[in-house]
mmCIF file of C-alpha atoms in Angstrom:
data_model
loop_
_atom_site.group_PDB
_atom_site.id
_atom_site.type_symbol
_atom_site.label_atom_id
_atom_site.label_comp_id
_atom_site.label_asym_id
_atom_site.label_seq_id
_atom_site.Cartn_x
_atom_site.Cartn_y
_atom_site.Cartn_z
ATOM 1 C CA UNK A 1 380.245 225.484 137.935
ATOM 2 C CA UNK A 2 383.369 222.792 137.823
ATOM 3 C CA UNK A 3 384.801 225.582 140.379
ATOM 4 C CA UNK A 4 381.925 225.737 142.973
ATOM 5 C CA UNK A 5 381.541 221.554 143.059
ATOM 6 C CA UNK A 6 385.325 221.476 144.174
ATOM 7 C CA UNK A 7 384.982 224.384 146.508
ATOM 8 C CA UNK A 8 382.530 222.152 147.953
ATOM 9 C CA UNK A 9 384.541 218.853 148.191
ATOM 10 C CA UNK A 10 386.633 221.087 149.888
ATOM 11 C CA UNK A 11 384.496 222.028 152.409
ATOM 12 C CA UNK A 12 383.524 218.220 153.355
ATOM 13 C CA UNK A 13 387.243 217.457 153.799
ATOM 14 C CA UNK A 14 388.254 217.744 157.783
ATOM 15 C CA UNK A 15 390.144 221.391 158.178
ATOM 16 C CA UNK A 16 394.121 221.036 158.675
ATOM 17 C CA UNK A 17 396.522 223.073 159.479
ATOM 18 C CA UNK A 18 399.370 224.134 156.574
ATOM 19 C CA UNK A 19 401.501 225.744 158.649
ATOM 20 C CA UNK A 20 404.018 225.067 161.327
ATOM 21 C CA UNK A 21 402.651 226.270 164.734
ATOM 22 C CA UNK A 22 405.137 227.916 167.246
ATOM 23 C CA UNK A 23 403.445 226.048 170.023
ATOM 24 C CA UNK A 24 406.141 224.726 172.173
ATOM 25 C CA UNK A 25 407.995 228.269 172.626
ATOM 26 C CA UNK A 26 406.991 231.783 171.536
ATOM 27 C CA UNK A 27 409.711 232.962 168.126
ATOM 28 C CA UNK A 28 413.268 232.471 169.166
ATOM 29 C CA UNK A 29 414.923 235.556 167.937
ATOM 30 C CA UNK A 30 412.640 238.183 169.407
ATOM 31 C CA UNK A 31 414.408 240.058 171.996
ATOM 32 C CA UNK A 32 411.270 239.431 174.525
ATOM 33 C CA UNK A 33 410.590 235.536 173.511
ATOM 34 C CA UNK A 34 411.757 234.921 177.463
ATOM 35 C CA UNK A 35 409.105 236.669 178.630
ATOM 36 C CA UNK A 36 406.128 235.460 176.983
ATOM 37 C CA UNK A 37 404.098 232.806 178.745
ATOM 38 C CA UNK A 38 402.450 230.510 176.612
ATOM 39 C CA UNK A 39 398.358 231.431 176.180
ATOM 40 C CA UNK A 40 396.704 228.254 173.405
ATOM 41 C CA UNK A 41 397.824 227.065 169.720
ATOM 42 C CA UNK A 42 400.674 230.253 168.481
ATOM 43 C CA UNK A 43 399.174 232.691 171.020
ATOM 44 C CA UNK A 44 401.570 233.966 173.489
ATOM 45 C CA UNK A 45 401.922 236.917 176.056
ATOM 46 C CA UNK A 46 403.728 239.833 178.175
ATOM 47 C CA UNK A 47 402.050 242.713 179.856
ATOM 48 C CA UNK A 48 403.665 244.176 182.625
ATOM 49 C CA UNK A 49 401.851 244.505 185.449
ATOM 50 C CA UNK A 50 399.990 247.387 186.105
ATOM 51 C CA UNK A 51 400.384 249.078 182.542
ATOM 52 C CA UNK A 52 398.063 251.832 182.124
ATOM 53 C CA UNK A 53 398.198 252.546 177.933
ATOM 54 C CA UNK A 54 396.108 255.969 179.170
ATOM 55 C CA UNK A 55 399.292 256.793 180.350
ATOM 56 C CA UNK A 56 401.029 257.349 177.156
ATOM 57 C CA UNK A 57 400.813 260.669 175.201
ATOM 58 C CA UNK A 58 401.741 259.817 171.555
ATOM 59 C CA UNK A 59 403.557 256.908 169.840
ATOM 60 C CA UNK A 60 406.404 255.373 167.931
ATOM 61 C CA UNK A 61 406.164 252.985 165.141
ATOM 62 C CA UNK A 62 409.482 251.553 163.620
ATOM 63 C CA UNK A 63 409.331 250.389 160.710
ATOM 64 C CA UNK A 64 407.496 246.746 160.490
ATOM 65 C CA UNK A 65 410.228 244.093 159.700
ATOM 66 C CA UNK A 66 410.043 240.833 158.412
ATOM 67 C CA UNK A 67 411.127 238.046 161.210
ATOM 68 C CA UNK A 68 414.583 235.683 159.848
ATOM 69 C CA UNK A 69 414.884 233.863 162.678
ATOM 70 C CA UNK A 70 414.972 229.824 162.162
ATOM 71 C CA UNK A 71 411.319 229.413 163.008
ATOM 72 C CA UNK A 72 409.907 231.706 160.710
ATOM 73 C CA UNK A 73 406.813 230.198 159.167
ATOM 74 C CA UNK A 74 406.642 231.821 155.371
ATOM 75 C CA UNK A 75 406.704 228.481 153.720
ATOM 76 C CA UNK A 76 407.051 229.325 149.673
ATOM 77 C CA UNK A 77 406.559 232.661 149.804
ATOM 78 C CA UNK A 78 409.350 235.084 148.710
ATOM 79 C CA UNK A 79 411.511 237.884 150.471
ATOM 80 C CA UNK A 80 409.835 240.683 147.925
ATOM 81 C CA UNK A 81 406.668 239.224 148.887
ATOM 82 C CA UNK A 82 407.002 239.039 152.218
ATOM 83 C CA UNK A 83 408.501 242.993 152.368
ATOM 84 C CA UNK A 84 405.495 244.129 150.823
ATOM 85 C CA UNK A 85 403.419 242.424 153.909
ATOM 86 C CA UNK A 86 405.454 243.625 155.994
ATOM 87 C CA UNK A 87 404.595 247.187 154.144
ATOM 88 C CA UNK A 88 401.292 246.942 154.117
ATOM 89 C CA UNK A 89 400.927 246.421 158.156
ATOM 90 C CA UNK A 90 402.905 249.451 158.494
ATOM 91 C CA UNK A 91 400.790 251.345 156.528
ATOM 92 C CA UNK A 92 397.967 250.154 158.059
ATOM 93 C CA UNK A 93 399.122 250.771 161.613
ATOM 94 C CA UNK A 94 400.623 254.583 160.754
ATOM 95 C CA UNK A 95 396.928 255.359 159.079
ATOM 96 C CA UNK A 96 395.034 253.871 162.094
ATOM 97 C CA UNK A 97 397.080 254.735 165.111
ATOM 98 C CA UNK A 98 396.758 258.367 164.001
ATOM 99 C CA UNK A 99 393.363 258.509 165.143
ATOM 100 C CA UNK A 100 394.098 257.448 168.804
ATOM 101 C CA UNK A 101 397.041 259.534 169.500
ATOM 102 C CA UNK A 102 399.897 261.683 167.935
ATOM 103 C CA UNK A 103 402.653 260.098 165.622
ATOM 104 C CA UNK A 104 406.203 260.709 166.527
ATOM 105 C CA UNK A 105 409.259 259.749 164.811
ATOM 106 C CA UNK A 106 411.719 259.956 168.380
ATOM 107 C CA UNK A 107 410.587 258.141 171.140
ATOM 108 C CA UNK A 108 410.357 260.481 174.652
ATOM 109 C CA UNK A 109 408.703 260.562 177.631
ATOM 110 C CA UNK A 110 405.214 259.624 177.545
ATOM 111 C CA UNK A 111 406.023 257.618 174.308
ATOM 112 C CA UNK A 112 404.583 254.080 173.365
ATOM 113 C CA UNK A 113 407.487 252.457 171.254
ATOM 114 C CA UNK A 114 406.028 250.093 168.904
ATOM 115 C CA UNK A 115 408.012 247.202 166.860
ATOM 116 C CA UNK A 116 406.028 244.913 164.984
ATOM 117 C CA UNK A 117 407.445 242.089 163.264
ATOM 118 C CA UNK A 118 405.878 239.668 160.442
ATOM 119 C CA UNK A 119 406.652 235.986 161.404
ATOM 120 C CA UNK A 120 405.081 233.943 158.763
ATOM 121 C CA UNK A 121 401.827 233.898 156.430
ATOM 122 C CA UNK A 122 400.216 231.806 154.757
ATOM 123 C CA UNK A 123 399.292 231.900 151.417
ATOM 124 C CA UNK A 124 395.263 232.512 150.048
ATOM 125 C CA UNK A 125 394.317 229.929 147.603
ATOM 126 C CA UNK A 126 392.258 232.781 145.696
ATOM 127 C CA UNK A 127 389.070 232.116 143.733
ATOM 128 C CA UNK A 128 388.871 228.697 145.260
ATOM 129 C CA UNK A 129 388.777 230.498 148.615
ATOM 130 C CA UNK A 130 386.329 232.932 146.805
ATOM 131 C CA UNK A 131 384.388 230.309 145.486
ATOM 132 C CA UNK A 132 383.906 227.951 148.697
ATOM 133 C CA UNK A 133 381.425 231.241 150.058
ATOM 134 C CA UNK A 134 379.404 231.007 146.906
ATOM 135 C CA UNK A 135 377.829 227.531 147.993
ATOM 136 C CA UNK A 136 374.612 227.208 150.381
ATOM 137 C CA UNK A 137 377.321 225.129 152.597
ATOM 138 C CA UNK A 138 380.015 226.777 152.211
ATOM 139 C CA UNK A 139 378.106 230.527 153.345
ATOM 140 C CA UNK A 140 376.712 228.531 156.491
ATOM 141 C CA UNK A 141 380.015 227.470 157.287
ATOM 142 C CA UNK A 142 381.362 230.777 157.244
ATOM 143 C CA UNK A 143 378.434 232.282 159.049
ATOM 144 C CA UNK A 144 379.578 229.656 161.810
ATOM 145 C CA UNK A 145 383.774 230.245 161.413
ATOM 146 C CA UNK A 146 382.732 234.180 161.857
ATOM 147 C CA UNK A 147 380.478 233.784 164.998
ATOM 148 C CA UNK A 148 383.059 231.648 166.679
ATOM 149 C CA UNK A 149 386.375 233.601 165.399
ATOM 150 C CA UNK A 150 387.866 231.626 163.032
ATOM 151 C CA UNK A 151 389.098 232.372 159.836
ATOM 152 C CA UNK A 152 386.979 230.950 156.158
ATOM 153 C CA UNK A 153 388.517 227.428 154.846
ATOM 154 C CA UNK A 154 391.834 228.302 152.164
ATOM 155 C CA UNK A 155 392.377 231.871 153.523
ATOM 156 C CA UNK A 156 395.702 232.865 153.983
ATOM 157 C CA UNK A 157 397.190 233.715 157.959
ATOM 158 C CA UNK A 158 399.639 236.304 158.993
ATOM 159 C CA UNK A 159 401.705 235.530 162.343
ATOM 160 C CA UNK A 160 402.366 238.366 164.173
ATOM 161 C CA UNK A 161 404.761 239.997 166.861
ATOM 162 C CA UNK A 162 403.928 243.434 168.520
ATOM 163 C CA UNK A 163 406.407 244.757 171.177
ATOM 164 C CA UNK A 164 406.195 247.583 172.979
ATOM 165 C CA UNK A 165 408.501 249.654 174.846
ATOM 166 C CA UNK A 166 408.583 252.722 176.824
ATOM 167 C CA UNK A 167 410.600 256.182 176.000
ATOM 168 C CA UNK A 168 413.428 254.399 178.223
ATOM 169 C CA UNK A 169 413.094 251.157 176.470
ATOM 170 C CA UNK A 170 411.626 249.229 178.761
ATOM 171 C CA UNK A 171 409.660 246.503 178.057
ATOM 172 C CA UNK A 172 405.745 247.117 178.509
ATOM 173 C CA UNK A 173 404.132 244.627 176.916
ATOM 174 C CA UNK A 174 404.807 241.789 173.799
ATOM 175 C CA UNK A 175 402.382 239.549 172.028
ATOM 176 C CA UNK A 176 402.124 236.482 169.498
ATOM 177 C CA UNK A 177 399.041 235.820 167.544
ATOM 178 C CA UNK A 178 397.769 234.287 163.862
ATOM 179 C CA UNK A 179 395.468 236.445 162.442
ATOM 180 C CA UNK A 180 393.235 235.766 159.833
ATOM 181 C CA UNK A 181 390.484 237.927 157.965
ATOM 182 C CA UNK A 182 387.031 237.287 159.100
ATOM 183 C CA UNK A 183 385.258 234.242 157.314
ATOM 184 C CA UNK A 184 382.767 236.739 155.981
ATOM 185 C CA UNK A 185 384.880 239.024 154.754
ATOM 186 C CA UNK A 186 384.785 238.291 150.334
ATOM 187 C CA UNK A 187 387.419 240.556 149.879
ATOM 188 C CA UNK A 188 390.027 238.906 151.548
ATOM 189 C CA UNK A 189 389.401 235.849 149.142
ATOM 190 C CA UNK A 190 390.681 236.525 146.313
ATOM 191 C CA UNK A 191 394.434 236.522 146.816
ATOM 192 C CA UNK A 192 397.479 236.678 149.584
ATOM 193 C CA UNK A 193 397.524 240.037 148.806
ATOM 194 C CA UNK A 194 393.941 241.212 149.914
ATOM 195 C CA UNK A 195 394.490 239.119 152.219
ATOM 196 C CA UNK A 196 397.437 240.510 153.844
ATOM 197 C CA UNK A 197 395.311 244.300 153.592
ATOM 198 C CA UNK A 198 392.526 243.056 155.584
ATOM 199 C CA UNK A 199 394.350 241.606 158.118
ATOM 200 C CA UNK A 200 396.540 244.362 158.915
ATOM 201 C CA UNK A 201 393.315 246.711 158.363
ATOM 202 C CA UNK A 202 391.666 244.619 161.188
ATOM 203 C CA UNK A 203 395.122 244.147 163.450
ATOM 204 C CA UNK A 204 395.610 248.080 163.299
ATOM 205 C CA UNK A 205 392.104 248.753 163.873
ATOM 206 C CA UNK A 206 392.400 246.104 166.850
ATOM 207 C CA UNK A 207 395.577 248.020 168.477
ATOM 208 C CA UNK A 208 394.020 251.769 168.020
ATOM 209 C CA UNK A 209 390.786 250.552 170.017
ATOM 210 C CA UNK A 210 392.930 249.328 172.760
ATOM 211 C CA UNK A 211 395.151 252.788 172.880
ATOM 212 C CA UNK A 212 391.434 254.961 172.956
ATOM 213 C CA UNK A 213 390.306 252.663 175.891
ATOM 214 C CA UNK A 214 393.508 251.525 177.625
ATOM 215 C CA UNK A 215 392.521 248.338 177.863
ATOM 216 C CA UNK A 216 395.380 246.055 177.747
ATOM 217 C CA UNK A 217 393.424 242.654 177.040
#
């Protein structure tokens, strides 16, 4: 009970934001930062014009790596920690991605090279998190963060990098966004952890609907 009334002082205190926000200029250190243009908030974008993701016959995942240049955004959270993050999204993107085209460990012709790098998170503050969707208030307020795309109140945040390349190496396309778990999503509550799972779950599910349709926003 003590838990639940200070999940909901929680919720009656305005929403602020933990983290530094890369929203003057897109991660320094990532070899296509130049060519992002700025979208809202941490969101920015490449695509090259006229890129047809129909086009390409199988993909190329490197290995997910953990972003050390001096605007990472990780806060308190360790290098072990943030390796296993960085784990998880690969795992998440090898099981997914296999279901919209073939796998291949050397990048060729008709080859979509992807690089995906972890920027920052943010941590969960689990069973508070947890608890603030056990309250009449706090369940409508998720109801209303998940309709309108936001994440639930003390849920952790990944920031994210995908690149992507051609068999040449050329540059096809490079994005920047914070993702967070959907507000209704329980699971996700209860640590950084589960946290980190759903949102690479939901980022890899995210990037194979985009290879099936070859739609590129």
């Amino acid at each position: 009970m003590k838990r639940l009334r200070i999940a909901a002082l929680l919720l009656a205190l305005p929403a602020t934001v933990a983290f530094a926000q890369a929203e003057d200029h897109a991660p320094t250190a990532l070899s296509s930062a130049s060519r992002m243009s700025h979208d809202r908030g941490e969101s920015w974008t490449y695509i090259r014009p006229g890129l047809d993701l129909g086009a390409f016959r199988n993909i190329m995942i490197e290995p997910v790596v953990v972003y050390s240049g001096p605007d990472s955004q990780f806060e308190d959270i360790d290098s072990a920690d943030r390796r296993t993050y960085a784990r998880i999204i690969d795992e998440a993107l090898r099981r997914e991605l296999a279901g919209a085209r073939p796998i291949v460990r050397r990048a060729a012709a008709g080859t979509a090279r992807l690089r995906v790098t972890l920027i920052g998170m943010e941590k969960t503050m689990g069973g508070v998190a947890t608890a603030t969707r056990a309250t009449p208030l706090g369940m409508a307020s998720s109801v209303v963060r998940s309709v309108t795309g936001r994440g639930g109140r003390l849920t952790g945040s990944m920031l994210i990098a995908l690149e992507m390349f051609d068999g040449g190496g050329q540059l096809q396309a490079a994005i920047v966004r914070r993702r967070e778990p959907d507000a209704l999503d329980i699971p996700a509550t209860l640590g950084t952890t589960e946290t980190a799972r759903a949102i690479a779950r939901d980022f890899a599910k995210a990037l194979r609907d985009r290879f099936q349709s070859g739609r590129t926003r």
